[in-house]
């Protein structure tokens, strides 16, 4: 994949357990020549967890991309008029963000970036990571799967016996999914076996 001359918006929401998986994918974009614009939710901005401190994740994101992080709705809004982004990845995308996007709510920098991207008819790629993907959030995922200009990183159940409603994207397919989305195509297969149990 050649990302030379392309600008990728990379939005991170609060599925903290997947941060270690997604950071190498951001590096892949950069290594392939993309200009990566980092965007984070309030949860990523403020929350320390057993998976790491917010400051450490923010520093890693800045170090990889070489850019300041967009962390406010005000700073995300100009992404629409400027038409800066060729593709926007929301990875990981929590159930909270999924449900709000599906119901046209814009109360975070990530959701504002998605709204800005969709107003321009450009692709938004979602790498879902939610414990209720086959529960209450299934209706929201279904709304987004059939929506124009929204694409999903292939996903599956990450713990069918332990957490049967949980869905997680195969994060290593983020760049490939974004590349397909640039051509208006959904990477297939969409529903995969995430883990054998």
Tab-separated table of C-alpha atoms in Angstrom:
chain	number	residue	atom	x	y	z
A	1	UNK	CA	0.000	0.000	0.000
A	2	UNK	CA	1.320	3.387	-0.998
A	3	UNK	CA	0.031	6.182	1.239
A	4	UNK	CA	2.232	8.906	-0.251
A	5	UNK	CA	0.291	12.147	-0.607
A	6	UNK	CA	-2.628	10.900	1.509
A	7	UNK	CA	-3.788	12.368	4.813
A	8	UNK	CA	-5.219	9.922	7.310
A	9	UNK	CA	-7.240	11.057	10.298
A	10	UNK	CA	-6.621	8.598	13.117
A	11	UNK	CA	-9.115	8.850	15.972
A	12	UNK	CA	-8.651	6.910	19.198
A	13	UNK	CA	-11.498	6.324	21.661
A	14	UNK	CA	-11.475	4.773	25.110
A	15	UNK	CA	-11.089	1.056	24.542
A	16	UNK	CA	-7.861	1.260	26.522
A	17	UNK	CA	-7.175	-2.483	26.343
A	18	UNK	CA	-6.577	-2.226	22.581
A	19	UNK	CA	-4.194	0.769	22.527
A	20	UNK	CA	-1.109	-1.443	22.365
A	21	UNK	CA	-2.597	-3.125	19.268
A	22	UNK	CA	-3.458	0.064	17.398
A	23	UNK	CA	-0.261	2.064	17.883
A	24	UNK	CA	1.728	-0.171	15.482
A	25	UNK	CA	-1.011	0.325	12.872
A	26	UNK	CA	-0.589	4.091	13.101
A	27	UNK	CA	3.144	3.573	12.597
A	28	UNK	CA	2.375	1.510	9.472
A	29	UNK	CA	0.510	4.463	7.950
A	30	UNK	CA	3.429	6.776	8.677
A	31	UNK	CA	5.994	4.285	7.348
A	32	UNK	CA	3.968	3.985	4.129
A	33	UNK	CA	4.112	7.753	3.582
A	34	UNK	CA	0.815	8.978	5.027
A	35	UNK	CA	0.428	12.250	6.892
A	36	UNK	CA	-1.460	11.134	10.000
A	37	UNK	CA	-3.637	13.574	11.965
A	38	UNK	CA	-4.238	12.248	15.509
A	39	UNK	CA	-7.603	12.810	17.202
A	40	UNK	CA	-8.616	11.580	20.657
A	41	UNK	CA	-11.719	11.393	22.796
A	42	UNK	CA	-12.035	12.923	26.250
A	43	UNK	CA	-11.583	9.485	27.792
A	44	UNK	CA	-8.216	9.045	26.089
A	45	UNK	CA	-7.235	12.584	27.063
A	46	UNK	CA	-7.992	12.218	30.760
A	47	UNK	CA	-8.122	8.576	31.883
A	48	UNK	CA	-5.307	6.524	33.392
A	49	UNK	CA	-5.987	2.779	33.454
A	50	UNK	CA	-4.188	-0.468	34.197
A	51	UNK	CA	-3.244	-0.433	30.500
A	52	UNK	CA	-1.273	2.798	30.835
A	53	UNK	CA	-1.389	6.478	31.685
A	54	UNK	CA	-3.129	8.904	29.361
A	55	UNK	CA	-0.034	11.087	29.174
A	56	UNK	CA	2.055	8.159	27.952
A	57	UNK	CA	-0.429	7.216	25.224
A	58	UNK	CA	-0.717	10.841	24.089
A	59	UNK	CA	3.070	11.158	23.897
A	60	UNK	CA	3.336	7.958	21.883
A	61	UNK	CA	0.670	9.201	19.475
A	62	UNK	CA	2.478	12.516	19.018
A	63	UNK	CA	5.855	10.834	18.595
A	64	UNK	CA	4.537	8.498	15.882
A	65	UNK	CA	2.639	11.141	13.910
A	66	UNK	CA	4.835	14.183	14.546
A	67	UNK	CA	1.665	16.252	14.967
A	68	UNK	CA	-0.252	17.935	17.747
A	69	UNK	CA	-3.298	15.969	18.851
A	70	UNK	CA	-6.805	17.239	18.138
A	71	UNK	CA	-8.544	16.894	21.489
A	72	UNK	CA	-11.435	19.394	21.387
A	73	UNK	CA	-14.595	19.725	19.322
A	74	UNK	CA	-13.526	23.244	18.350
A	75	UNK	CA	-10.239	21.973	16.914
A	76	UNK	CA	-11.958	19.091	15.075
A	77	UNK	CA	-14.634	21.223	13.385
A	78	UNK	CA	-12.321	22.747	10.701
A	79	UNK	CA	-11.638	19.254	9.327
A	80	UNK	CA	-14.908	19.625	7.410
A	81	UNK	CA	-14.406	22.931	5.594
A	82	UNK	CA	-10.702	22.227	4.977
A	83	UNK	CA	-11.417	18.794	3.458
A	84	UNK	CA	-8.076	17.781	4.959
A	85	UNK	CA	-8.624	14.063	5.447
A	86	UNK	CA	-8.686	11.478	2.677
A	87	UNK	CA	-9.896	8.852	5.143
A	88	UNK	CA	-10.750	8.847	8.857
A	89	UNK	CA	-10.121	5.752	10.979
A	90	UNK	CA	-11.788	5.474	14.373
A	91	UNK	CA	-9.744	2.732	15.937
A	92	UNK	CA	-10.543	1.548	18.489
A	93	UNK	CA	-14.169	2.649	18.325
A	94	UNK	CA	-16.043	2.021	21.566
A	95	UNK	CA	-19.689	1.067	21.858
A	96	UNK	CA	-20.346	4.531	23.241
A	97	UNK	CA	-18.890	6.223	20.160
A	98	UNK	CA	-20.577	3.712	17.838
A	99	UNK	CA	-23.997	4.399	19.361
A	100	UNK	CA	-23.582	8.163	19.231
A	101	UNK	CA	-22.370	8.138	15.635
A	102	UNK	CA	-25.318	5.946	14.618
A	103	UNK	CA	-27.709	8.393	16.262
A	104	UNK	CA	-26.171	11.634	14.941
A	105	UNK	CA	-24.744	12.843	18.249
A	106	UNK	CA	-21.674	15.089	18.141
A	107	UNK	CA	-20.320	15.571	21.647
A	108	UNK	CA	-16.634	14.686	21.259
A	109	UNK	CA	-13.695	15.587	19.002
A	110	UNK	CA	-13.873	12.131	17.410
A	111	UNK	CA	-17.564	12.441	16.577
A	112	UNK	CA	-17.044	15.952	15.224
A	113	UNK	CA	-14.248	14.634	12.998
A	114	UNK	CA	-16.558	11.870	11.735
A	115	UNK	CA	-19.348	14.360	11.061
A	116	UNK	CA	-16.893	16.623	9.228
A	117	UNK	CA	-15.634	13.715	7.117
A	118	UNK	CA	-19.104	12.466	6.217
A	119	UNK	CA	-20.284	15.932	5.182
A	120	UNK	CA	-17.582	15.801	2.536
A	121	UNK	CA	-18.667	12.368	1.311
A	122	UNK	CA	-15.366	10.837	2.357
A	123	UNK	CA	-14.760	7.479	4.046
A	124	UNK	CA	-14.948	6.790	7.770
A	125	UNK	CA	-13.496	3.453	8.896
A	126	UNK	CA	-14.585	1.929	12.205
A	127	UNK	CA	-12.585	-0.642	14.169
A	128	UNK	CA	-15.175	-1.660	16.712
A	129	UNK	CA	-14.232	-2.696	20.243
A	130	UNK	CA	-17.248	-3.119	22.484
A	131	UNK	CA	-18.493	-5.528	25.125
A	132	UNK	CA	-22.087	-5.123	23.911
A	133	UNK	CA	-21.627	-5.488	20.155
A	134	UNK	CA	-24.099	-8.380	20.075
A	135	UNK	CA	-26.246	-6.761	22.768
A	136	UNK	CA	-27.861	-3.333	22.781
A	137	UNK	CA	-25.214	-1.951	20.428
A	138	UNK	CA	-25.948	-4.420	17.640
A	139	UNK	CA	-28.700	-2.142	16.303
A	140	UNK	CA	-26.234	0.751	16.102
A	141	UNK	CA	-23.607	-1.335	14.340
A	142	UNK	CA	-26.254	-2.448	11.835
A	143	UNK	CA	-27.233	1.176	11.145
A	144	UNK	CA	-23.621	2.077	10.447
A	145	UNK	CA	-22.843	-0.981	8.305
A	146	UNK	CA	-25.502	0.076	5.790
A	147	UNK	CA	-24.627	3.792	5.937
A	148	UNK	CA	-22.979	5.458	2.971
A	149	UNK	CA	-19.221	6.139	3.297
A	150	UNK	CA	-18.848	4.096	6.507
A	151	UNK	CA	-16.691	0.975	6.451
A	152	UNK	CA	-15.770	-1.554	9.129
A	153	UNK	CA	-12.490	-3.222	9.925
A	154	UNK	CA	-13.343	-6.957	9.910
A	155	UNK	CA	-14.470	-8.026	13.364
A	156	UNK	CA	-15.522	-11.019	15.415
A	157	UNK	CA	-16.235	-12.267	18.898
A	158	UNK	CA	-13.102	-11.989	21.009
A	159	UNK	CA	-14.381	-14.181	23.856
A	160	UNK	CA	-17.441	-16.186	22.788
A	161	UNK	CA	-17.720	-18.124	26.046
A	162	UNK	CA	-16.484	-15.514	28.504
A	163	UNK	CA	-18.126	-12.419	26.930
A	164	UNK	CA	-20.543	-13.647	24.254
A	165	UNK	CA	-21.754	-10.142	23.323
A	166	UNK	CA	-18.255	-8.706	22.870
A	167	UNK	CA	-16.976	-7.759	19.397
A	168	UNK	CA	-13.461	-6.603	18.524
A	169	UNK	CA	-11.975	-5.697	15.149
A	170	UNK	CA	-8.852	-7.352	13.819
A	171	UNK	CA	-6.717	-4.259	14.376
A	172	UNK	CA	-3.909	-5.354	12.062
A	173	UNK	CA	-6.359	-4.920	9.160
A	174	UNK	CA	-6.899	-1.200	9.816
A	175	UNK	CA	-4.581	0.045	7.003
A	176	UNK	CA	-5.957	-2.502	4.519
A	177	UNK	CA	-9.544	-1.542	5.345
A	178	UNK	CA	-8.754	2.153	4.950
A	179	UNK	CA	-7.041	1.498	1.620
A	180	UNK	CA	-10.096	-0.366	0.313
A	181	UNK	CA	-12.379	2.393	1.619
A	182	UNK	CA	-10.538	4.971	-0.489
A	183	UNK	CA	-11.917	3.083	-3.498
A	184	UNK	CA	-15.385	2.795	-1.976
A	185	UNK	CA	-14.965	-0.879	-1.132
A	186	UNK	CA	-15.577	-2.808	2.101
A	187	UNK	CA	-12.699	-5.152	2.925
A	188	UNK	CA	-13.977	-8.720	3.007
A	189	UNK	CA	-14.777	-10.930	4.771
A	190	UNK	CA	-16.396	-8.506	7.199
A	191	UNK	CA	-17.287	-10.977	9.943
A	192	UNK	CA	-14.327	-13.111	10.925
A	193	UNK	CA	-13.327	-15.573	13.607
A	194	UNK	CA	-11.414	-13.371	16.021
A	195	UNK	CA	-10.276	-16.071	18.485
A	196	UNK	CA	-10.785	-19.794	18.763
A	197	UNK	CA	-12.066	-21.013	22.115
